[in-house]
Amino acid sequence: PMHDPRAFHGLGLEYAISNRGACHVNSYQMFVELGQAFYPEIGLEGPYEGMESMGKARIVAITQNLGSIFNSTNICSLLGISFSATDILNSLSYSTGFNYTLEDMMKIGERIWYLKRGINNLLGIKRQDDRLPEKILIPTTEGAAAGSVPDIELMLNEFYKIRNFDKEGRPKREKLEELGLGSLADKLYGK
């Protein structure tokens, strides 16, 4: 990981659950948690206490959906933090010719994120893989984050509930079907 999640617990959850490994720009968690980006239109008003684990799963899920939109439209993460969710929506609508709503846009991001997670599950990813390196779970003795470690189990349990995962770390069939990913559900669970 590039940044130490002992100072930003939500980033620790993002590192543990990210679809492409411990990546700080796969979602917008880091920018939201650092107070560099706010998206009140989609429920991210901030600021958020970095060294708090409770409630971070909701923020991570929303920023993952938003990050999926940024990544699929090739909007640079550093430039993107200056945009509002409405700016991103307008860019998406203008570039595609479709008149999307914020809800549509976030649903598209959610679908992209679940598709990637499901593919990772097909390739063998399970809950046991949603973890942080041991070193990150040892508190530092100095600096602003002294004594702080993310409560990864608390955040994973919250995240799994929010994302509608089974105990193995797979999105449940009904969630995949809701997103139009029934064929992925069939591959994960059988017909």
PDB file of C-alpha atoms in Angstrom:
ATOM      1  CA  PRO A   1       0.000   0.000   0.000  1.00  0.00           C
ATOM      2  CA  MET A   2       1.151   3.519  -0.781  1.00  0.00           C
ATOM      3  CA  HIS A   3      -0.475   5.195   2.251  1.00  0.00           C
ATOM      4  CA  ASP A   4      -0.605   3.927   5.820  1.00  0.00           C
ATOM      5  CA  PRO A   5      -4.185   2.947   6.719  1.00  0.00           C
ATOM      6  CA  ARG A   6      -3.471   3.212  10.439  1.00  0.00           C
ATOM      7  CA  ALA A   7      -4.172   6.919   9.954  1.00  0.00           C
ATOM      8  CA  PHE A   8      -7.124   6.388   7.588  1.00  0.00           C
ATOM      9  CA  HIS A   9      -9.109   3.294   8.532  1.00  0.00           C
ATOM     10  CA  GLY A  10     -11.471   3.460   5.563  1.00  0.00           C
ATOM     11  CA  LEU A  11      -8.466   3.322   3.279  1.00  0.00           C
ATOM     12  CA  GLY A  12      -7.468   0.144   5.117  1.00  0.00           C
ATOM     13  CA  LEU A  13     -10.802  -1.425   4.205  1.00  0.00           C
ATOM     14  CA  GLU A  14     -10.368  -0.261   0.601  1.00  0.00           C
ATOM     15  CA  TYR A  15      -6.917  -1.860   0.511  1.00  0.00           C
ATOM     16  CA  ALA A  16      -8.288  -5.126   1.915  1.00  0.00           C
ATOM     17  CA  ILE A  17     -11.287  -5.392  -0.422  1.00  0.00           C
ATOM     18  CA  SER A  18     -10.098  -3.651  -3.593  1.00  0.00           C
ATOM     19  CA  ASN A  19     -10.703  -5.497  -6.835  1.00  0.00           C
ATOM     20  CA  ARG A  20      -7.151  -4.874  -8.035  1.00  0.00           C
ATOM     21  CA  GLY A  21      -5.074  -5.195  -4.907  1.00  0.00           C
ATOM     22  CA  ALA A  22      -4.151  -2.554  -2.358  1.00  0.00           C
ATOM     23  CA  CYS A  23      -4.739   0.475  -4.569  1.00  0.00           C
ATOM     24  CA  HIS A  24      -5.340   3.980  -3.238  1.00  0.00           C
ATOM     25  CA  VAL A  25      -6.938   5.277  -6.454  1.00  0.00           C
ATOM     26  CA  ASN A  26      -9.277   2.399  -7.287  1.00  0.00           C
ATOM     27  CA  SER A  27     -11.966   4.267  -5.380  1.00  0.00           C
ATOM     28  CA  TYR A  28     -12.257   7.761  -4.012  1.00  0.00           C
ATOM     29  CA  GLN A  29     -12.051   6.640  -0.381  1.00  0.00           C
ATOM     30  CA  MET A  30      -8.683   8.236   0.255  1.00  0.00           C
ATOM     31  CA  PHE A  31      -9.717  11.618  -1.126  1.00  0.00           C
ATOM     32  CA  VAL A  32     -12.992  11.634   0.794  1.00  0.00           C
ATOM     33  CA  GLU A  33     -11.375  10.475   4.031  1.00  0.00           C
ATOM     34  CA  LEU A  34      -8.550  13.015   3.713  1.00  0.00           C
ATOM     35  CA  GLY A  35     -11.156  15.764   3.275  1.00  0.00           C
ATOM     36  CA  GLN A  36      -9.974  16.573  -0.255  1.00  0.00           C
ATOM     37  CA  ALA A  37     -13.240  15.642  -1.966  1.00  0.00           C
ATOM     38  CA  PHE A  38     -16.885  15.912  -0.961  1.00  0.00           C
ATOM     39  CA  TYR A  39     -19.881  14.485  -2.803  1.00  0.00           C
ATOM     40  CA  PRO A  40     -22.987  15.517  -0.841  1.00  0.00           C
ATOM     41  CA  GLU A  41     -25.249  14.640  -3.803  1.00  0.00           C
ATOM     42  CA  ILE A  42     -24.467  10.952  -3.214  1.00  0.00           C
ATOM     43  CA  GLY A  43     -24.315  10.993   0.586  1.00  0.00           C
ATOM     44  CA  LEU A  44     -20.642  11.818   1.161  1.00  0.00           C
ATOM     45  CA  GLU A  45     -20.626  15.087   3.053  1.00  0.00           C
ATOM     46  CA  GLY A  46     -17.603  14.622   5.347  1.00  0.00           C
ATOM     47  CA  PRO A  47     -15.326  15.442   6.890  1.00  0.00           C
ATOM     48  CA  TYR A  48     -14.673  12.006   8.355  1.00  0.00           C
ATOM     49  CA  GLU A  49     -12.418  11.052  11.237  1.00  0.00           C
ATOM     50  CA  GLY A  50      -9.561   9.060   9.720  1.00  0.00           C
ATOM     51  CA  MET A  51      -8.739   6.962  12.761  1.00  0.00           C
ATOM     52  CA  GLU A  52     -12.281   5.657  13.220  1.00  0.00           C
ATOM     53  CA  SER A  53     -13.425   2.307  11.803  1.00  0.00           C
ATOM     54  CA  MET A  54     -17.162   2.385  12.541  1.00  0.00           C
ATOM     55  CA  GLY A  55     -19.249   3.510   9.576  1.00  0.00           C
ATOM     56  CA  LYS A  56     -16.423   3.462   7.039  1.00  0.00           C
ATOM     57  CA  ALA A  57     -17.871   0.516   5.088  1.00  0.00           C
ATOM     58  CA  ARG A  58     -20.713   2.669   3.721  1.00  0.00           C
ATOM     59  CA  ILE A  59     -18.254   5.328   2.594  1.00  0.00           C
ATOM     60  CA  VAL A  60     -16.009   2.721   0.972  1.00  0.00           C
ATOM     61  CA  ALA A  61     -18.919   1.153  -0.940  1.00  0.00           C
ATOM     62  CA  ILE A  62     -20.079   4.527  -2.295  1.00  0.00           C
ATOM     63  CA  THR A  63     -16.564   5.613  -3.251  1.00  0.00           C
ATOM     64  CA  GLN A  64     -15.923   2.270  -4.962  1.00  0.00           C
ATOM     65  CA  ASN A  65     -19.001   2.786  -7.122  1.00  0.00           C
ATOM     66  CA  LEU A  66     -17.899   6.332  -7.917  1.00  0.00           C
ATOM     67  CA  GLY A  67     -14.330   5.170  -8.550  1.00  0.00           C
ATOM     68  CA  SER A  68     -15.643   2.587 -11.013  1.00  0.00           C
ATOM     69  CA  ILE A  69     -17.197   5.420 -13.019  1.00  0.00           C
ATOM     70  CA  PHE A  70     -13.974   7.456 -12.920  1.00  0.00           C
ATOM     71  CA  ASN A  71     -11.833   4.500 -13.946  1.00  0.00           C
ATOM     72  CA  SER A  72     -14.117   3.382 -16.768  1.00  0.00           C
ATOM     73  CA  THR A  73     -14.353   6.898 -18.212  1.00  0.00           C
ATOM     74  CA  ASN A  74     -10.608   7.553 -17.828  1.00  0.00           C
ATOM     75  CA  ILE A  75     -11.037  10.588 -15.598  1.00  0.00           C
ATOM     76  CA  CYS A  76      -7.760  11.177 -13.756  1.00  0.00           C
ATOM     77  CA  SER A  77      -8.138  10.664 -10.010  1.00  0.00           C
ATOM     78  CA  LEU A  78      -6.166  13.767  -9.126  1.00  0.00           C
ATOM     79  CA  LEU A  79      -8.153  15.941 -11.507  1.00  0.00           C
ATOM     80  CA  GLY A  80     -11.409  14.227 -10.587  1.00  0.00           C
ATOM     81  CA  ILE A  81     -11.361  15.345  -6.969  1.00  0.00           C
ATOM     82  CA  SER A  82     -12.161  18.872  -8.114  1.00  0.00           C
ATOM     83  CA  PHE A  83     -15.439  17.703  -9.688  1.00  0.00           C
ATOM     84  CA  SER A  84     -18.769  17.295  -7.948  1.00  0.00           C
ATOM     85  CA  ALA A  85     -20.826  14.167  -8.523  1.00  0.00           C
ATOM     86  CA  THR A  86     -23.109  16.317 -10.694  1.00  0.00           C
ATOM     87  CA  ASP A  87     -20.122  17.411 -12.806  1.00  0.00           C
ATOM     88  CA  ILE A  88     -19.197  13.765 -13.321  1.00  0.00           C
ATOM     89  CA  LEU A  89     -22.804  12.949 -14.211  1.00  0.00           C
ATOM     90  CA  ASN A  90     -22.912  15.754 -16.780  1.00  0.00           C
ATOM     91  CA  SER A  91     -19.644  14.587 -18.313  1.00  0.00           C
ATOM     92  CA  LEU A  92     -20.953  11.021 -18.550  1.00  0.00           C
ATOM     93  CA  SER A  93     -24.259  12.130 -20.055  1.00  0.00           C
ATOM     94  CA  TYR A  94     -22.653  14.493 -22.581  1.00  0.00           C
ATOM     95  CA  SER A  95     -20.060  11.964 -23.695  1.00  0.00           C
ATOM     96  CA  THR A  96     -22.515   9.075 -24.113  1.00  0.00           C
ATOM     97  CA  GLY A  97     -25.574  10.960 -25.318  1.00  0.00           C
ATOM     98  CA  PHE A  98     -27.716   9.352 -22.606  1.00  0.00           C
ATOM     99  CA  ASN A  99     -29.622  11.463 -20.099  1.00  0.00           C
ATOM    100  CA  TYR A 100     -28.452   9.729 -16.904  1.00  0.00           C
ATOM    101  CA  THR A 101     -29.538  10.623 -13.379  1.00  0.00           C
ATOM    102  CA  LEU A 102     -27.198  10.496 -10.374  1.00  0.00           C
ATOM    103  CA  GLU A 103     -28.937   7.278  -9.346  1.00  0.00           C
ATOM    104  CA  ASP A 104     -28.313   5.803 -12.823  1.00  0.00           C
ATOM    105  CA  MET A 105     -24.657   6.782 -12.698  1.00  0.00           C
ATOM    106  CA  MET A 106     -24.104   5.262  -9.278  1.00  0.00           C
ATOM    107  CA  LYS A 107     -25.922   2.084 -10.343  1.00  0.00           C
ATOM    108  CA  ILE A 108     -23.588   1.821 -13.359  1.00  0.00           C
ATOM    109  CA  GLY A 109     -20.587   2.173 -11.048  1.00  0.00           C
ATOM    110  CA  GLU A 110     -22.062  -0.400  -8.685  1.00  0.00           C
ATOM    111  CA  ARG A 111     -22.605  -2.860 -11.535  1.00  0.00           C
ATOM    112  CA  ILE A 112     -19.010  -2.421 -12.731  1.00  0.00           C
ATOM    113  CA  TRP A 113     -17.699  -2.977  -9.205  1.00  0.00           C
ATOM    114  CA  TYR A 114     -19.790  -6.134  -8.659  1.00  0.00           C
ATOM    115  CA  LEU A 115     -18.780  -7.525 -12.038  1.00  0.00           C
ATOM    116  CA  LYS A 116     -15.101  -7.173 -11.112  1.00  0.00           C
ATOM    117  CA  ARG A 117     -15.671  -8.692  -7.671  1.00  0.00           C
ATOM    118  CA  GLY A 118     -17.574 -11.624  -9.167  1.00  0.00           C
ATOM    119  CA  ILE A 119     -14.803 -12.289 -11.677  1.00  0.00           C
ATOM    120  CA  ASN A 120     -12.287 -12.199  -8.828  1.00  0.00           C
ATOM    121  CA  ASN A 121     -14.463 -14.701  -6.952  1.00  0.00           C
ATOM    122  CA  LEU A 122     -14.466 -16.980 -10.001  1.00  0.00           C
ATOM    123  CA  LEU A 123     -10.672 -16.738  -9.966  1.00  0.00           C
ATOM    124  CA  GLY A 124     -10.573 -17.883  -6.332  1.00  0.00           C
ATOM    125  CA  ILE A 125     -10.859 -14.745  -4.178  1.00  0.00           C
ATOM    126  CA  LYS A 126     -12.638 -15.411  -0.865  1.00  0.00           C
ATOM    127  CA  ARG A 127     -13.145 -13.633   2.447  1.00  0.00           C
ATOM    128  CA  GLN A 128      -9.802 -14.930   3.707  1.00  0.00           C
ATOM    129  CA  ASP A 129      -8.178 -12.826   0.970  1.00  0.00           C
ATOM    130  CA  ASP A 130      -9.898  -9.618   2.130  1.00  0.00           C
ATOM    131  CA  ARG A 131      -7.186  -8.658   4.574  1.00  0.00           C
ATOM    132  CA  LEU A 132      -4.392  -6.288   5.391  1.00  0.00           C
ATOM    133  CA  PRO A 133      -0.731  -7.195   5.831  1.00  0.00           C
ATOM    134  CA  GLU A 134       0.121  -8.095   9.438  1.00  0.00           C
ATOM    135  CA  LYS A 135       2.491  -5.129   9.658  1.00  0.00           C
ATOM    136  CA  ILE A 136      -0.411  -2.712   9.187  1.00  0.00           C
ATOM    137  CA  LEU A 137      -2.229  -4.245  12.157  1.00  0.00           C
ATOM    138  CA  ILE A 138       0.613  -3.384  14.544  1.00  0.00           C
ATOM    139  CA  PRO A 139       0.195   0.095  16.042  1.00  0.00           C
ATOM    140  CA  THR A 140       2.953   2.619  15.546  1.00  0.00           C
ATOM    141  CA  THR A 141       4.453   4.185  18.647  1.00  0.00           C
ATOM    142  CA  GLU A 142       4.992   7.647  17.224  1.00  0.00           C
ATOM    143  CA  GLY A 143       3.408  10.163  14.894  1.00  0.00           C
ATOM    144  CA  ALA A 144      -0.182  11.276  14.425  1.00  0.00           C
ATOM    145  CA  ALA A 145      -1.460   7.685  14.104  1.00  0.00           C
ATOM    146  CA  ALA A 146       0.372   6.354  17.183  1.00  0.00           C
ATOM    147  CA  GLY A 147      -1.634   3.533  18.737  1.00  0.00           C
ATOM    148  CA  SER A 148      -4.186   3.426  15.911  1.00  0.00           C
ATOM    149  CA  VAL A 149      -5.007   0.346  13.833  1.00  0.00           C
ATOM    150  CA  PRO A 150      -8.024  -0.251  11.607  1.00  0.00           C
ATOM    151  CA  ASP A 151     -10.606  -2.669  13.012  1.00  0.00           C
ATOM    152  CA  ILE A 152     -10.642  -4.663   9.807  1.00  0.00           C
ATOM    153  CA  GLU A 153     -13.063  -7.340  11.060  1.00  0.00           C
ATOM    154  CA  LEU A 154     -15.619  -4.726  12.104  1.00  0.00           C
ATOM    155  CA  MET A 155     -15.330  -2.959   8.755  1.00  0.00           C
ATOM    156  CA  LEU A 156     -15.434  -6.201   6.741  1.00  0.00           C
ATOM    157  CA  ASN A 157     -18.577  -7.327   8.561  1.00  0.00           C
ATOM    158  CA  GLU A 158     -20.233  -3.953   7.861  1.00  0.00           C
ATOM    159  CA  PHE A 159     -19.029  -4.028   4.255  1.00  0.00           C
ATOM    160  CA  TYR A 160     -20.282  -7.562   3.607  1.00  0.00           C
ATOM    161  CA  LYS A 161     -23.709  -6.599   4.923  1.00  0.00           C
ATOM    162  CA  ILE A 162     -23.858  -3.396   2.848  1.00  0.00           C
ATOM    163  CA  ARG A 163     -22.622  -5.156  -0.308  1.00  0.00           C
ATOM    164  CA  ASN A 164     -24.907  -8.163   0.260  1.00  0.00           C
ATOM    165  CA  PHE A 165     -22.078 -10.723   0.280  1.00  0.00           C
ATOM    166  CA  ASP A 166     -22.280 -14.282   1.516  1.00  0.00           C
ATOM    167  CA  LYS A 167     -19.917 -15.511   4.244  1.00  0.00           C
ATOM    168  CA  GLU A 168     -17.386 -16.579   1.587  1.00  0.00           C
ATOM    169  CA  GLY A 169     -17.080 -13.056   0.192  1.00  0.00           C
ATOM    170  CA  ARG A 170     -19.240 -13.541  -2.899  1.00  0.00           C
ATOM    171  CA  PRO A 171     -22.050 -11.176  -3.898  1.00  0.00           C
ATOM    172  CA  LYS A 172     -25.342 -12.959  -3.255  1.00  0.00           C
ATOM    173  CA  ARG A 173     -27.327 -14.179  -6.250  1.00  0.00           C
ATOM    174  CA  GLU A 174     -30.215 -11.758  -5.715  1.00  0.00           C
ATOM    175  CA  LYS A 175     -27.856  -8.763  -5.736  1.00  0.00           C
ATOM    176  CA  LEU A 176     -26.194  -9.891  -8.956  1.00  0.00           C
ATOM    177  CA  GLU A 177     -29.580 -10.486 -10.584  1.00  0.00           C
ATOM    178  CA  GLU A 178     -30.779  -7.035  -9.456  1.00  0.00           C
ATOM    179  CA  LEU A 179     -27.787  -5.581 -11.325  1.00  0.00           C
ATOM    180  CA  GLY A 180     -28.452  -7.606 -14.484  1.00  0.00           C
ATOM    181  CA  LEU A 181     -25.563  -9.974 -13.767  1.00  0.00           C
ATOM    182  CA  GLY A 182     -27.563 -13.207 -13.701  1.00  0.00           C
ATOM    183  CA  SER A 183     -25.058 -15.063 -15.878  1.00  0.00           C
ATOM    184  CA  LEU A 184     -22.316 -14.222 -13.375  1.00  0.00           C
ATOM    185  CA  ALA A 185     -24.546 -15.480 -10.548  1.00  0.00           C
ATOM    186  CA  ASP A 186     -25.019 -18.745 -12.472  1.00  0.00           C
ATOM    187  CA  LYS A 187     -21.256 -19.150 -12.745  1.00  0.00           C
ATOM    188  CA  LEU A 188     -20.749 -18.454  -9.033  1.00  0.00           C
ATOM    189  CA  TYR A 189     -23.676 -20.477  -7.694  1.00  0.00           C
ATOM    190  CA  GLY A 190     -24.773 -22.797 -10.514  1.00  0.00           C
ATOM    191  CA  LYS A 191     -28.143 -22.598 -12.214  1.00  0.00           C
TER     192      LYS A 191
END
